[in-house]
Amino acid sequence: MAKSKNHTTHNQSRKWHRNGIKKPPPKKNESLKEVDPKFQRNMRFAKKHNKKGLKKMQANNAKAVSARAEAIKDLVKPKVVKP
């Protein structure tokens, strides 16, 4: 007697493509869960005492905040109604 079929991928590809095959979303920050604790500790202090990076970051944040405020002002401008 012939053996019965165990597995097939017939029609599976069509089912997968019905909703589209999507890439997984990119991770913003990689987990430091199983990283060497000595390295993590050093990284924390390096971030804390990095003066140049801190100044750059603050400048970029200020630019972003002002740009956002400008964009909001443009959106909320009262429309002038002509008589």
PDB file of C-alpha atoms in Angstrom, residues 12-41:
ATOM      1  CA  GLN A  12       0.273  28.583   0.847  1.00  0.00           C
ATOM      2  CA  SER A  13       2.133  31.183  -1.220  1.00  0.00           C
ATOM      3  CA  ARG A  14      -1.158  32.596  -2.501  1.00  0.00           C
ATOM      4  CA  LYS A  15      -2.471  32.846   1.044  1.00  0.00           C
ATOM      5  CA  TRP A  16       0.701  34.602   2.216  1.00  0.00           C
ATOM      6  CA  HIS A  17       0.558  37.140  -0.606  1.00  0.00           C
ATOM      7  CA  ARG A  18      -3.138  37.905  -0.104  1.00  0.00           C
ATOM      8  CA  ASN A  19      -2.336  40.349   2.705  1.00  0.00           C
ATOM      9  CA  GLY A  20       1.157  40.988   1.405  1.00  0.00           C
ATOM     10  CA  ILE A  21       4.408  39.699   2.814  1.00  0.00           C
ATOM     11  CA  LYS A  22       5.601  42.467   5.106  1.00  0.00           C
ATOM     12  CA  LYS A  23       9.069  43.090   6.486  1.00  0.00           C
ATOM     13  CA  PRO A  24       9.314  43.023  10.273  1.00  0.00           C
ATOM     14  CA  PRO A  25       9.363  46.537  11.770  1.00  0.00           C
ATOM     15  CA  PRO A  26      12.877  47.800  12.505  1.00  0.00           C
ATOM     16  CA  LYS A  27      13.836  47.793  16.157  1.00  0.00           C
ATOM     17  CA  LYS A  28      14.593  51.240  17.535  1.00  0.00           C
ATOM     18  CA  ASN A  29      17.042  50.098  20.198  1.00  0.00           C
ATOM     19  CA  GLU A  30      18.621  46.691  20.358  1.00  0.00           C
ATOM     20  CA  SER A  31      18.101  45.004  23.700  1.00  0.00           C
ATOM     21  CA  LEU A  32      21.046  45.039  26.109  1.00  0.00           C
ATOM     22  CA  LYS A  33      19.547  42.202  28.120  1.00  0.00           C
ATOM     23  CA  GLU A  34      22.401  39.680  27.838  1.00  0.00           C
ATOM     24  CA  VAL A  35      25.286  42.117  27.306  1.00  0.00           C
ATOM     25  CA  ASP A  36      28.343  42.048  29.564  1.00  0.00           C
ATOM     26  CA  PRO A  37      27.510  44.061  32.738  1.00  0.00           C
ATOM     27  CA  LYS A  38      30.972  45.657  32.795  1.00  0.00           C
ATOM     28  CA  PHE A  39      30.393  46.968  29.269  1.00  0.00           C
ATOM     29  CA  GLN A  40      26.917  48.258  30.179  1.00  0.00           C
ATOM     30  CA  ARG A  41      28.284  50.103  33.212  1.00  0.00           C
TER      31      ARG A  41
END
